[in-house]
Coordinates of C-alpha atoms in Angstrom, one line a residue:
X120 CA 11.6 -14.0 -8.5
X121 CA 14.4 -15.6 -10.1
X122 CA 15.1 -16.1 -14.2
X123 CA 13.4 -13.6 -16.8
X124 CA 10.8 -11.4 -15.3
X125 CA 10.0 -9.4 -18.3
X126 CA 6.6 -11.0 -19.0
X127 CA 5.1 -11.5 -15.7
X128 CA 2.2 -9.3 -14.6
X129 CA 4.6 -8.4 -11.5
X130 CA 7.9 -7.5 -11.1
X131 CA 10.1 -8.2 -8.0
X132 CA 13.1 -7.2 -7.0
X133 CA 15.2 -6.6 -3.8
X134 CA 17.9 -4.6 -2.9
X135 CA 19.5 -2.8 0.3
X136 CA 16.6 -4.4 2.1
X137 CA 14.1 -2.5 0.0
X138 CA 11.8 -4.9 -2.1
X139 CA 10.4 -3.1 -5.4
X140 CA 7.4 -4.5 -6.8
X141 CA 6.1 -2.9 -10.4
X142 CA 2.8 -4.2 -11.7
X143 CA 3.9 -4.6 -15.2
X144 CA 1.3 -4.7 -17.8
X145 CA 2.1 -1.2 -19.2
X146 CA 0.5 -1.7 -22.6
X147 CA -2.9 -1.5 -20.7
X148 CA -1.9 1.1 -17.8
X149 CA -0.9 -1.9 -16.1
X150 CA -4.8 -2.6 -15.5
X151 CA -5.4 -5.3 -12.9
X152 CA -6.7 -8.4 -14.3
X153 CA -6.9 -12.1 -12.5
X154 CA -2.9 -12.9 -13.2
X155 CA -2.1 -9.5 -11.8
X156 CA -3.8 -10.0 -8.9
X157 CA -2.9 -13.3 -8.1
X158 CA 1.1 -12.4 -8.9
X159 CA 1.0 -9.0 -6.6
X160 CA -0.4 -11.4 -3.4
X161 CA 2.3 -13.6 -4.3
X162 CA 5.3 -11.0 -4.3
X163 CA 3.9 -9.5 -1.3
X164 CA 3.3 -12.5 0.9
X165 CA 6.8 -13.6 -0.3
X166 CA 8.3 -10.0 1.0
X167 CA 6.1 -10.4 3.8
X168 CA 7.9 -13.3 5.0
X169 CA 11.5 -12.3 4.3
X170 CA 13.1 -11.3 7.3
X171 CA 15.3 -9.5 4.8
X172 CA 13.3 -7.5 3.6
X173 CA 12.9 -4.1 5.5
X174 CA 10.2 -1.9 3.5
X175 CA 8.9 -2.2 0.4
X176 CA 7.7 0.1 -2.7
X177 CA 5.1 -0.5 -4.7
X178 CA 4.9 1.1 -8.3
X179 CA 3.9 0.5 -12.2
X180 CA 6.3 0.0 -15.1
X181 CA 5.3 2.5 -18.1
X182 CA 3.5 5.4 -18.1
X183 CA 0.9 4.6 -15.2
X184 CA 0.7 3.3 -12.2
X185 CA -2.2 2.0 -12.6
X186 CA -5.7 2.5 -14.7
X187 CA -7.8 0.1 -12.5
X188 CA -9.6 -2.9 -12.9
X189 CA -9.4 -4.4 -16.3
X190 CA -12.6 -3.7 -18.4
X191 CA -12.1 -6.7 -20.5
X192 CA -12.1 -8.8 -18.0
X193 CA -15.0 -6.7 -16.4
X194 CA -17.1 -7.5 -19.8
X195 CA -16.1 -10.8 -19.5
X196 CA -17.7 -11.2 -16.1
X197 CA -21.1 -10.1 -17.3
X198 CA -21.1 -12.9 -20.0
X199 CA -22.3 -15.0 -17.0
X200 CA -25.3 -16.3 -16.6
X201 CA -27.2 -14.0 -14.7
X202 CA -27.5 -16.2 -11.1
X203 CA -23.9 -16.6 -12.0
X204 CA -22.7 -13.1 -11.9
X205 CA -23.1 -11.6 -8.1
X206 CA -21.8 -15.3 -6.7
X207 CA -18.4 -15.4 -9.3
X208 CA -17.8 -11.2 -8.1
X209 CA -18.7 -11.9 -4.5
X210 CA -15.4 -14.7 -5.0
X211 CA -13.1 -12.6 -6.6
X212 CA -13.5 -9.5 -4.3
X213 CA -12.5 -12.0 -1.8
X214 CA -9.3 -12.5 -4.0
X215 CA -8.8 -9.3 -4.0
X216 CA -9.0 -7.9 -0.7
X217 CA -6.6 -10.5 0.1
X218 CA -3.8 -9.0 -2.0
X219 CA -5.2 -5.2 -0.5
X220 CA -5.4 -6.4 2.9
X221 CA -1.9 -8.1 3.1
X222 CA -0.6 -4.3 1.3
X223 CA -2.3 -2.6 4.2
X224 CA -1.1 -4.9 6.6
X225 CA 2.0 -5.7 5.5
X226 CA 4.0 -5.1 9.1
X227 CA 7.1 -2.7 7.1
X228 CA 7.2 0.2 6.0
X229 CA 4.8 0.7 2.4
X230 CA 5.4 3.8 0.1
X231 CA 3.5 3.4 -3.1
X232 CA 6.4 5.7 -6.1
X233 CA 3.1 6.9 -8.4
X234 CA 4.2 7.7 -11.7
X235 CA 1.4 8.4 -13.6
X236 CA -2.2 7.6 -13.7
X237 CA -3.7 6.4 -10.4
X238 CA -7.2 5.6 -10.8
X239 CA -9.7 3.3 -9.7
X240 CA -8.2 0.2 -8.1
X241 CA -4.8 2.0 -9.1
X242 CA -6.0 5.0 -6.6
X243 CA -7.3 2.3 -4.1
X244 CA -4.0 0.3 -4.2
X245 CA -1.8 3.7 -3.6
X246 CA -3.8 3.9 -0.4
X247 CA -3.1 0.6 0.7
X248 CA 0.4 1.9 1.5
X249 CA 1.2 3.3 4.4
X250 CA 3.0 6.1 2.3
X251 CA 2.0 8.1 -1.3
X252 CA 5.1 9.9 -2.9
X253 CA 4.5 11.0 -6.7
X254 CA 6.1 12.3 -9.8
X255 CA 4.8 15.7 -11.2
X256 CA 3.0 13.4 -13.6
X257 CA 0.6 11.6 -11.6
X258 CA -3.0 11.5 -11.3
X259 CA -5.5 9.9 -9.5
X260 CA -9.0 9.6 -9.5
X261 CA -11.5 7.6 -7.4
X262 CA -13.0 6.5 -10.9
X263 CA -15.4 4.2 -10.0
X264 CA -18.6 6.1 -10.2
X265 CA -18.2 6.3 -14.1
X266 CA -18.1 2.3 -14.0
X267 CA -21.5 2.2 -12.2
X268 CA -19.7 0.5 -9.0
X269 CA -17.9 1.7 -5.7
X270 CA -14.3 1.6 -4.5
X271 CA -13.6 -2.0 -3.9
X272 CA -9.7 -2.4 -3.2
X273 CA -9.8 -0.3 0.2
X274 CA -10.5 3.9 -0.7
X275 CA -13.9 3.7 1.1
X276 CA -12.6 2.9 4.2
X277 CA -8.5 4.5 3.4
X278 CA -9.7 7.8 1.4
X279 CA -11.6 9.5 4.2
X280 CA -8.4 9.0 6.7
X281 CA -6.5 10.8 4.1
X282 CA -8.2 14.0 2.9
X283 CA -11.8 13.5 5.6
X284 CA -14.8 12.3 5.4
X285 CA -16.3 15.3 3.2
X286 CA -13.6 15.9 0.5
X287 CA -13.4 11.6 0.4
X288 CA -17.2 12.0 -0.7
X289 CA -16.9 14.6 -3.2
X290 CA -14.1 12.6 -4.8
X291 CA -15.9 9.4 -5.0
X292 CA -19.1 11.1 -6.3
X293 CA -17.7 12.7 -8.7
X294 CA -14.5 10.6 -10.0
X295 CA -12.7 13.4 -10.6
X296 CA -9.1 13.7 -11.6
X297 CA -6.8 15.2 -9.0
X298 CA -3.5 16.4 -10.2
X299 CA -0.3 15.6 -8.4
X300 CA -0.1 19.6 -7.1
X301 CA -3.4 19.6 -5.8
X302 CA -3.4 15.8 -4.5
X303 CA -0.1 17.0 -2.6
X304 CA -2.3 20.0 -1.1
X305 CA -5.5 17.8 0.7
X306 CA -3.0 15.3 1.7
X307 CA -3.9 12.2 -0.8
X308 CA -0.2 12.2 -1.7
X309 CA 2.9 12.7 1.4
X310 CA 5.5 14.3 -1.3
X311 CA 5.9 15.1 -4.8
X312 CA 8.9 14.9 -7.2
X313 CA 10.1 14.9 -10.1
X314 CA 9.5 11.6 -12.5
X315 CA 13.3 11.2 -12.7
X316 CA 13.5 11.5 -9.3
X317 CA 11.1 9.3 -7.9
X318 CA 12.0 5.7 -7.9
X319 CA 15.7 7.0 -6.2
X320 CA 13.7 9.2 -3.6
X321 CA 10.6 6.6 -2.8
X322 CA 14.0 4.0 -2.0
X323 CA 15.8 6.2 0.1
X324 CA 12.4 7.4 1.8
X325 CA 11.7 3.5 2.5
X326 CA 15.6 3.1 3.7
X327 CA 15.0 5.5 6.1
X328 CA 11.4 4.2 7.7
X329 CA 13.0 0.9 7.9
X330 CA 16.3 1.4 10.1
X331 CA 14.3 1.4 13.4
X332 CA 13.9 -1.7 15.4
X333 CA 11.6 -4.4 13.1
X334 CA 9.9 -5.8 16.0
X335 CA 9.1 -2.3 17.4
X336 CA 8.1 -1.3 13.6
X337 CA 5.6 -3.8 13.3
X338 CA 3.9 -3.4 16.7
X339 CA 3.4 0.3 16.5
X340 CA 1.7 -0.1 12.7
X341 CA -0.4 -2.8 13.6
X342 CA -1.5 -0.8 16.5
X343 CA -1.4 2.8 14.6
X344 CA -3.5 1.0 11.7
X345 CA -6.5 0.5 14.2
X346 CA -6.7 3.6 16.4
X347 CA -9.6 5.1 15.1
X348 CA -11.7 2.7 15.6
X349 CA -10.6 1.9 18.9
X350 CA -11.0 4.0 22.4
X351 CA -8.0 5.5 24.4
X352 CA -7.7 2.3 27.0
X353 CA -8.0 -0.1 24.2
X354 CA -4.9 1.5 22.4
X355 CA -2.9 1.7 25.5
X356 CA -3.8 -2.1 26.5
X357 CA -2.5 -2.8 23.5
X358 CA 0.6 -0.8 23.7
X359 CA 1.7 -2.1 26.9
X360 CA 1.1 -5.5 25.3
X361 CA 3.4 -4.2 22.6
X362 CA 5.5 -2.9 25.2
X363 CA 6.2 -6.0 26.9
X364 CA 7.0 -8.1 23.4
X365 CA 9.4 -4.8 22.5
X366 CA 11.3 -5.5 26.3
X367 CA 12.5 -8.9 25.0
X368 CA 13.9 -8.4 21.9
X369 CA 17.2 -8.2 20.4
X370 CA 16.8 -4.9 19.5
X371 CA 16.2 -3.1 22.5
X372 CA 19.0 -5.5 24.3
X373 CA 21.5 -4.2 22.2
X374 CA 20.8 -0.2 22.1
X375 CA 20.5 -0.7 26.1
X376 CA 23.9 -2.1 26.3
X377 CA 24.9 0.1 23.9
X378 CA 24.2 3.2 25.3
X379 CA 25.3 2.0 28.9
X380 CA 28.6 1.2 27.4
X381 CA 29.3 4.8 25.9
X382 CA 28.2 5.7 29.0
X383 CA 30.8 4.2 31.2
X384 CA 33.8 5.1 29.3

């Protein structure tokens, strides 16, 4: 995103192959409202489509990560006319789980860097990624419950493949906060750091998860992403499927070669 990004909903930037992207509304706990959501599909379809771009991390800019769905804009919604209201929601959860489905998609390597408060959507969009690393300072909560609603942006179907079915229903029943420690512990976050640490340490993690082969990368996530609902010969048709795209690319040409050459000399 070129010229002055200090005002936009989303912030993108790329560098060493990594491509940040903070939702940026910190004077509401960066809360997700239309513009937010329509500005994080955009920065992630562009990085999506960037063959420079190897892995990306997602965060927020302030104090949280991020509080959820806007409740202004949630008040807003039931102004509607009544035969108005399920119709206009029904359309912008399909908004939305465009913007969560391309996250959890995406075919590089996703860490979300949670700073603070991950709750609600925020929690739901943190699962989105193929990898949680958090400051000392985060929480998250699957807040929804206290709304009157369920998890909409993916944590129904991400939380349980996380922490297991059990532990994913007593935190969406109750909405409970879960500190970074014990969020760390039952496996809803990968590592824990310090806040000063985190952005430097969620770009190096996403340097590393990205030097491997990109074609090979993207195969084994798309594949890895759908193995529990699929049996043993489904996953190995479509590894050998993988397999065969993996035989003709560059990548593999070159580290054949390579290693042949060391060989012979």
């Amino acid at each position: 995103m070129g010229g002055d990004t200090a005002n936009l909903p989303v912030q993108l930037s790329i560098a060493d192959a990594v491509a940040t992207i903070a939702l940026n509304r910190p004077n509401v706990l960066n809360a997700v409202d239309d513009d937010m959501r329509a500005a994080l599909f955009a920065a992630l379809d562009r990085v999506a489509n960037d063959d420079a771009v190897r892995a990306v991390v997602l965060t927020g800019n302030g104090k949280a990560f991020c509080a959820g769905g806007d409740v202004a804009g949630m008040q807003q919604r039931l102004g509607a006319p009544a035969g108005e209201i399920a119709f206009a929601g029904w359309r912008r959860q399909k908004r939305l789980h465009q913007a969560t489905g391309l996250l959890h998609g995406i075919s590089k390597p996703t860490i979300a860097a949670v700073n603070g408060a991950a709750v609600g959507l925020g929690c739901d969009i943190a699962l989105c990624c193929d990898f949680i690393i958090a400051s000392e300072a985060a929480v998250f909560a699957m807040s929804f419950i206290e709304r009157g609603l369920v998890p909409d942006g993916g944590g129904l179907y991400l939380l349980p493949r996380r922490v297991g079915l059990v532990r994913a229903k007593e935190l969406i029943f109750t909405g409970r906060r879960v500190k970074a420690e014990e969020a760390l512990a039952i496996g809803l976050v990968d590592r824990l750091t310090s806040a000063d640490d985190l952005m430097r340490e969620a770009q190096a993690w996403a340097l590393e998860l990205s030097r491997g082969s990109p074609v090979a990368l993207a195969l084994a996530k798309s594949i890895l992403d759908r193995t529990f609902e699929l049996g043993e010969e489904e996953v190995l048709a479509l590894a050998r499927e993988a397999q065969a795209i993996c035989y003709t690319s560059k990548e593999h040409r070159e580290s054949v070669a390579a290693f042949l050459n060391k060989k012979t000399r």
